[in-house]
Amino acid sequence: MSKKVDIKNKLPKHIAPDCVWTKIATHLDYLDNQNNNSRLATKLPTHTAPDIFAKIQVEKRSKTKFISYRNAAAAILILVSTSIGITTYLVKNNANIAHTIEMEPESTTNTNIFNFQTSNEFSYILSQSCNAQPEVCNKPEYENLQKQLNDIEKEIETLKQALSTYKDPNLEKHLVRLINDKVKLEKYLLNLFS
Amino acid sequence: MKLIKRNNSELVLIKLCLSNNRQAQFELFNKYKDAMYTLAYQITGNYNDAEDALQDTFINVFMNLKSFKGESTIGAWIKTILIRNSIKKTKAVFKYDDISEVSISEQFNIDDNLTGETIEKALLELNKGYRTVFVLSEVEGYKHREIAEILGISEGTSKSQLFHAKKQLKKKLQFA
């Protein structure tokens, strides 16, 4: 141990420069200031942060509502414009259909005109007229008209049966035409007696 | 727990330092500064690093004085901190060599005619790792177990470093 002491005592001693303490003191002062600042921070009042999460949720919900309203409005607009477009297209391109619809009341009217009661009445009137003026009923003109009337009536009957089965608009049109012809023939026949 | 005898004035000084009294801190620094600076210079091998190591050491001491449990003298506690700070500056590498116990226990005698400056010059020319272990063992009187703990190396490495340090120093001093 004495040997070690000897070496230590033999080695030169060095003196620490004064600036070392100055640096240490400066650093310690800096640390003290930092501590004081942190103590000041603990003394200051604390404030509760607003509930940002709830705010975000509300904003999100209102935004979603706005989006749904906007979507609904857009859907309605599309539907309206589409229906307008379709209507315009139909009006422009389906004029014939409208005409066909107009034909229906005419056919109904004529169908109403043509009924057995009226036909029986006409037969009764015609037989009474023949009894009163038998020479007219023997004329070839009368016989010709009477024959045409019978043919039309037969044809009308056939068409009525066909219409009950097929309900074809063309057949209806043809029936209306035949009924009109029949009325004209009856008129001619009655005019022969005047 | 081994209690260390210390005088009342040192206890008062430590208490005052704990209460952040700058004058007391200066007194403690003043008491140990030269011995610590000398040791730092012997380990680092240059004055700038020794200065830095001394500065870092006393900042660490005043910041961590609460953790000083009194198991050693305040001087020994400061010295341990200084050695660690000085080694950080040198970035010394400690290599282990397998050497015999006979070689380690070999006597190392210094010629009385050699001056302290000559011995120090030879010491500073040593490899950093060898020099550190030599200073701690032969100058400061630490045991290999203590050196191993401070430097974070094995006792075997400490012994082998000391063996090589003695060998190199002997050679250098022969031609001095």
PDB file of N, CA, C and O in Angstrom, chain B residues 16-57:
ATOM      1  N   LEU B  16     -26.458  21.862   3.539  1.00  0.00           N
ATOM      2  CA  LEU B  16     -26.589  23.179   2.890  1.00  0.00           C
ATOM      3  C   LEU B  16     -26.619  23.025   1.358  1.00  0.00           C
ATOM      4  O   LEU B  16     -27.375  23.723   0.680  1.00  0.00           O
ATOM      5  N   CYS B  17     -25.806  22.098   0.853  1.00  0.00           N
ATOM      6  CA  CYS B  17     -25.800  21.837  -0.601  1.00  0.00           C
ATOM      7  C   CYS B  17     -27.154  21.293  -1.046  1.00  0.00           C
ATOM      8  O   CYS B  17     -27.652  21.644  -2.115  1.00  0.00           O
ATOM      9  N   LEU B  18     -27.737  20.452  -0.186  1.00  0.00           N
ATOM     10  CA  LEU B  18     -29.062  19.892  -0.502  1.00  0.00           C
ATOM     11  C   LEU B  18     -30.137  20.976  -0.560  1.00  0.00           C
ATOM     12  O   LEU B  18     -31.083  20.866  -1.337  1.00  0.00           O
ATOM     13  N   SER B  19     -29.957  22.031   0.246  1.00  0.00           N
ATOM     14  CA  SER B  19     -30.935  23.137   0.217  1.00  0.00           C
ATOM     15  C   SER B  19     -30.589  24.157  -0.875  1.00  0.00           C
ATOM     16  O   SER B  19     -31.103  25.271  -0.869  1.00  0.00           O
ATOM     17  N   ASN B  20     -29.699  23.766  -1.752  1.00  0.00           N
ATOM     18  CA  ASN B  20     -29.326  24.547  -2.948  1.00  0.00           C
ATOM     19  C   ASN B  20     -28.609  25.857  -2.588  1.00  0.00           C
ATOM     20  O   ASN B  20     -28.767  26.851  -3.290  1.00  0.00           O
ATOM     21  N   ASN B  21     -27.834  25.811  -1.499  1.00  0.00           N
ATOM     22  CA  ASN B  21     -27.050  26.990  -1.084  1.00  0.00           C
ATOM     23  C   ASN B  21     -25.804  27.057  -1.963  1.00  0.00           C
ATOM     24  O   ASN B  21     -24.949  26.160  -1.927  1.00  0.00           O
ATOM     25  N   ARG B  22     -25.700  28.124  -2.750  1.00  0.00           N
ATOM     26  CA  ARG B  22     -24.626  28.220  -3.738  1.00  0.00           C
ATOM     27  C   ARG B  22     -23.243  28.338  -3.075  1.00  0.00           C
ATOM     28  O   ARG B  22     -22.264  27.796  -3.585  1.00  0.00           O
ATOM     29  N   GLN B  23     -23.180  29.027  -1.948  1.00  0.00           N
ATOM     30  CA  GLN B  23     -21.904  29.201  -1.244  1.00  0.00           C
ATOM     31  C   GLN B  23     -21.395  27.842  -0.736  1.00  0.00           C
ATOM     32  O   GLN B  23     -20.206  27.525  -0.873  1.00  0.00           O
ATOM     33  N   ALA B  24     -22.304  27.045  -0.195  1.00  0.00           N
ATOM     34  CA  ALA B  24     -21.931  25.715   0.312  1.00  0.00           C
ATOM     35  C   ALA B  24     -21.491  24.813  -0.835  1.00  0.00           C
ATOM     36  O   ALA B  24     -20.523  24.046  -0.707  1.00  0.00           O
ATOM     37  N   GLN B  25     -22.177  24.942  -1.946  1.00  0.00           N
ATOM     38  CA  GLN B  25     -21.812  24.151  -3.128  1.00  0.00           C
ATOM     39  C   GLN B  25     -20.409  24.531  -3.604  1.00  0.00           C
ATOM     40  O   GLN B  25     -19.621  23.660  -3.973  1.00  0.00           O
ATOM     41  N   PHE B  26     -20.113  25.839  -3.554  1.00  0.00           N
ATOM     42  CA  PHE B  26     -18.785  26.288  -3.962  1.00  0.00           C
ATOM     43  C   PHE B  26     -17.716  25.738  -3.015  1.00  0.00           C
ATOM     44  O   PHE B  26     -16.628  25.320  -3.436  1.00  0.00           O
ATOM     45  N   GLU B  27     -18.032  25.714  -1.736  1.00  0.00           N
ATOM     46  CA  GLU B  27     -17.074  25.197  -0.745  1.00  0.00           C
ATOM     47  C   GLU B  27     -16.782  23.718  -0.967  1.00  0.00           C
ATOM     48  O   GLU B  27     -15.629  23.278  -0.884  1.00  0.00           O
ATOM     49  N   LEU B  28     -17.832  22.964  -1.263  1.00  0.00           N
ATOM     50  CA  LEU B  28     -17.647  21.521  -1.531  1.00  0.00           C
ATOM     51  C   LEU B  28     -16.795  21.328  -2.786  1.00  0.00           C
ATOM     52  O   LEU B  28     -15.890  20.478  -2.815  1.00  0.00           O
ATOM     53  N   PHE B  29     -17.096  22.120  -3.810  1.00  0.00           N
ATOM     54  CA  PHE B  29     -16.328  22.060  -5.066  1.00  0.00           C
ATOM     55  C   PHE B  29     -14.868  22.400  -4.809  1.00  0.00           C
ATOM     56  O   PHE B  29     -13.948  21.702  -5.252  1.00  0.00           O
ATOM     57  N   ASN B  30     -14.680  23.463  -4.052  1.00  0.00           N
ATOM     58  CA  ASN B  30     -13.327  23.947  -3.756  1.00  0.00           C
ATOM     59  C   ASN B  30     -12.508  22.913  -2.983  1.00  0.00           C
ATOM     60  O   ASN B  30     -11.300  22.790  -3.186  1.00  0.00           O
ATOM     61  N   LYS B  31     -13.193  22.150  -2.132  1.00  0.00           N
ATOM     62  CA  LYS B  31     -12.521  21.153  -1.296  1.00  0.00           C
ATOM     63  C   LYS B  31     -11.930  20.011  -2.130  1.00  0.00           C
ATOM     64  O   LYS B  31     -10.856  19.503  -1.830  1.00  0.00           O
ATOM     65  N   TYR B  32     -12.659  19.613  -3.181  1.00  0.00           N
ATOM     66  CA  TYR B  32     -12.248  18.420  -3.943  1.00  0.00           C
ATOM     67  C   TYR B  32     -11.760  18.717  -5.362  1.00  0.00           C
ATOM     68  O   TYR B  32     -11.284  17.823  -6.051  1.00  0.00           O
ATOM     69  N   LYS B  33     -11.886  19.940  -5.822  1.00  0.00           N
ATOM     70  CA  LYS B  33     -11.663  20.253  -7.240  1.00  0.00           C
ATOM     71  C   LYS B  33     -10.279  19.856  -7.758  1.00  0.00           C
ATOM     72  O   LYS B  33     -10.163  19.247  -8.817  1.00  0.00           O
ATOM     73  N   ASP B  34      -9.209  20.156  -7.022  1.00  0.00           N
ATOM     74  CA  ASP B  34      -7.871  19.894  -7.544  1.00  0.00           C
ATOM     75  C   ASP B  34      -7.558  18.387  -7.596  1.00  0.00           C
ATOM     76  O   ASP B  34      -7.001  17.912  -8.593  1.00  0.00           O
ATOM     77  N   ALA B  35      -7.932  17.675  -6.555  1.00  0.00           N
ATOM     78  CA  ALA B  35      -7.698  16.222  -6.538  1.00  0.00           C
ATOM     79  C   ALA B  35      -8.472  15.550  -7.668  1.00  0.00           C
ATOM     80  O   ALA B  35      -7.937  14.662  -8.370  1.00  0.00           O
ATOM     81  N   MET B  36      -9.692  16.013  -7.889  1.00  0.00           N
ATOM     82  CA  MET B  36     -10.544  15.434  -8.944  1.00  0.00           C
ATOM     83  C   MET B  36     -10.020  15.822 -10.329  1.00  0.00           C
ATOM     84  O   MET B  36     -10.030  15.006 -11.245  1.00  0.00           O
ATOM     85  N   TYR B  37      -9.567  17.039 -10.415  1.00  0.00           N
ATOM     86  CA  TYR B  37      -9.043  17.515 -11.710  1.00  0.00           C
ATOM     87  C   TYR B  37      -7.780  16.728 -12.086  1.00  0.00           C
ATOM     88  O   TYR B  37      -7.601  16.332 -13.243  1.00  0.00           O
ATOM     89  N   THR B  38      -6.929  16.489 -11.097  1.00  0.00           N
ATOM     90  CA  THR B  38      -5.694  15.724 -11.315  1.00  0.00           C
ATOM     91  C   THR B  38      -6.029  14.310 -11.779  1.00  0.00           C
ATOM     92  O   THR B  38      -5.450  13.805 -12.760  1.00  0.00           O
ATOM     93  N   LEU B  39      -6.960  13.676 -11.073  1.00  0.00           N
ATOM     94  CA  LEU B  39      -7.374  12.308 -11.452  1.00  0.00           C
ATOM     95  C   LEU B  39      -7.981  12.291 -12.860  1.00  0.00           C
ATOM     96  O   LEU B  39      -7.677  11.397 -13.666  1.00  0.00           O
ATOM     97  N   ALA B  40      -8.802  13.292 -13.143  1.00  0.00           N
ATOM     98  CA  ALA B  40      -9.438  13.379 -14.482  1.00  0.00           C
ATOM     99  C   ALA B  40      -8.364  13.544 -15.560  1.00  0.00           C
ATOM    100  O   ALA B  40      -8.452  12.905 -16.620  1.00  0.00           O
ATOM    101  N   TYR B  41      -7.352  14.311 -15.239  1.00  0.00           N
ATOM    102  CA  TYR B  41      -6.268  14.521 -16.210  1.00  0.00           C
ATOM    103  C   TYR B  41      -5.486  13.215 -16.425  1.00  0.00           C
ATOM    104  O   TYR B  41      -5.116  12.890 -17.553  1.00  0.00           O
ATOM    105  N   GLN B  42      -5.236  12.479 -15.353  1.00  0.00           N
ATOM    106  CA  GLN B  42      -4.507  11.201 -15.463  1.00  0.00           C
ATOM    107  C   GLN B  42      -5.281  10.174 -16.304  1.00  0.00           C
ATOM    108  O   GLN B  42      -4.687   9.369 -17.012  1.00  0.00           O
ATOM    109  N   ILE B  43      -6.588  10.219 -16.222  1.00  0.00           N
ATOM    110  CA  ILE B  43      -7.404   9.263 -16.997  1.00  0.00           C
ATOM    111  C   ILE B  43      -7.571   9.741 -18.447  1.00  0.00           C
ATOM    112  O   ILE B  43      -7.385   8.977 -19.384  1.00  0.00           O
ATOM    113  N   THR B  44      -7.945  11.005 -18.599  1.00  0.00           N
ATOM    114  CA  THR B  44      -8.241  11.502 -19.962  1.00  0.00           C
ATOM    115  C   THR B  44      -6.975  11.811 -20.767  1.00  0.00           C
ATOM    116  O   THR B  44      -6.977  11.666 -21.990  1.00  0.00           O
ATOM    117  N   GLY B  45      -5.983  12.298 -20.084  1.00  0.00           N
ATOM    118  CA  GLY B  45      -4.719  12.588 -20.774  1.00  0.00           C
ATOM    119  C   GLY B  45      -4.682  13.968 -21.394  1.00  0.00           C
ATOM    120  O   GLY B  45      -3.709  14.317 -22.046  1.00  0.00           O
ATOM    121  N   ASN B  46      -5.747  14.779 -21.224  1.00  0.00           N
ATOM    122  CA  ASN B  46      -5.661  16.172 -21.693  1.00  0.00           C
ATOM    123  C   ASN B  46      -6.513  17.093 -20.807  1.00  0.00           C
ATOM    124  O   ASN B  46      -7.495  16.658 -20.202  1.00  0.00           O
ATOM    125  N   TYR B  47      -6.085  18.360 -20.760  1.00  0.00           N
ATOM    126  CA  TYR B  47      -6.704  19.319 -19.822  1.00  0.00           C
ATOM    127  C   TYR B  47      -8.159  19.657 -20.172  1.00  0.00           C
ATOM    128  O   TYR B  47      -8.981  19.835 -19.278  1.00  0.00           O
ATOM    129  N   ASN B  48      -8.435  19.749 -21.447  1.00  0.00           N
ATOM    130  CA  ASN B  48      -9.819  20.114 -21.844  1.00  0.00           C
ATOM    131  C   ASN B  48     -10.829  19.062 -21.378  1.00  0.00           C
ATOM    132  O   ASN B  48     -11.876  19.405 -20.819  1.00  0.00           O
ATOM    133  N   ASP B  49     -10.478  17.793 -21.661  1.00  0.00           N
ATOM    134  CA  ASP B  49     -11.388  16.712 -21.244  1.00  0.00           C
ATOM    135  C   ASP B  49     -11.475  16.641 -19.719  1.00  0.00           C
ATOM    136  O   ASP B  49     -12.555  16.359 -19.166  1.00  0.00           O
ATOM    137  N   ALA B  50     -10.374  16.909 -19.053  1.00  0.00           N
ATOM    138  CA  ALA B  50     -10.359  16.892 -17.584  1.00  0.00           C
ATOM    139  C   ALA B  50     -11.281  17.981 -17.039  1.00  0.00           C
ATOM    140  O   ALA B  50     -12.045  17.746 -16.099  1.00  0.00           O
ATOM    141  N   GLU B  51     -11.237  19.157 -17.667  1.00  0.00           N
ATOM    142  CA  GLU B  51     -12.110  20.271 -17.274  1.00  0.00           C
ATOM    143  C   GLU B  51     -13.579  19.906 -17.449  1.00  0.00           C
ATOM    144  O   GLU B  51     -14.404  20.121 -16.561  1.00  0.00           O
ATOM    145  N   ASP B  52     -13.852  19.362 -18.624  1.00  0.00           N
ATOM    146  CA  ASP B  52     -15.253  18.969 -18.919  1.00  0.00           C
ATOM    147  C   ASP B  52     -15.740  17.900 -17.946  1.00  0.00           C
ATOM    148  O   ASP B  52     -16.879  17.961 -17.459  1.00  0.00           O
ATOM    149  N   ALA B  53     -14.854  16.927 -17.670  1.00  0.00           N
ATOM    150  CA  ALA B  53     -15.234  15.839 -16.765  1.00  0.00           C
ATOM    151  C   ALA B  53     -15.499  16.393 -15.360  1.00  0.00           C
ATOM    152  O   ALA B  53     -16.469  16.002 -14.697  1.00  0.00           O
ATOM    153  N   LEU B  54     -14.669  17.342 -14.933  1.00  0.00           N
ATOM    154  CA  LEU B  54     -14.848  17.965 -13.606  1.00  0.00           C
ATOM    155  C   LEU B  54     -16.167  18.735 -13.543  1.00  0.00           C
ATOM    156  O   LEU B  54     -16.918  18.617 -12.563  1.00  0.00           O
ATOM    157  N   GLN B  55     -16.436  19.501 -14.588  1.00  0.00           N
ATOM    158  CA  GLN B  55     -17.674  20.288 -14.646  1.00  0.00           C
ATOM    159  C   GLN B  55     -18.903  19.367 -14.601  1.00  0.00           C
ATOM    160  O   GLN B  55     -19.821  19.573 -13.802  1.00  0.00           O
ATOM    161  N   ASP B  56     -18.907  18.355 -15.477  1.00  0.00           N
ATOM    162  CA  ASP B  56     -20.047  17.407 -15.525  1.00  0.00           C
ATOM    163  C   ASP B  56     -20.228  16.713 -14.176  1.00  0.00           C
ATOM    164  O   ASP B  56     -21.357  16.503 -13.721  1.00  0.00           O
ATOM    165  N   THR B  57     -19.087  16.367 -13.554  1.00  0.00           N
ATOM    166  CA  THR B  57     -19.146  15.641 -12.281  1.00  0.00           C
ATOM    167  C   THR B  57     -19.843  16.461 -11.202  1.00  0.00           C
ATOM    168  O   THR B  57     -20.762  15.962 -10.544  1.00  0.00           O
TER     169      THR B  57
END
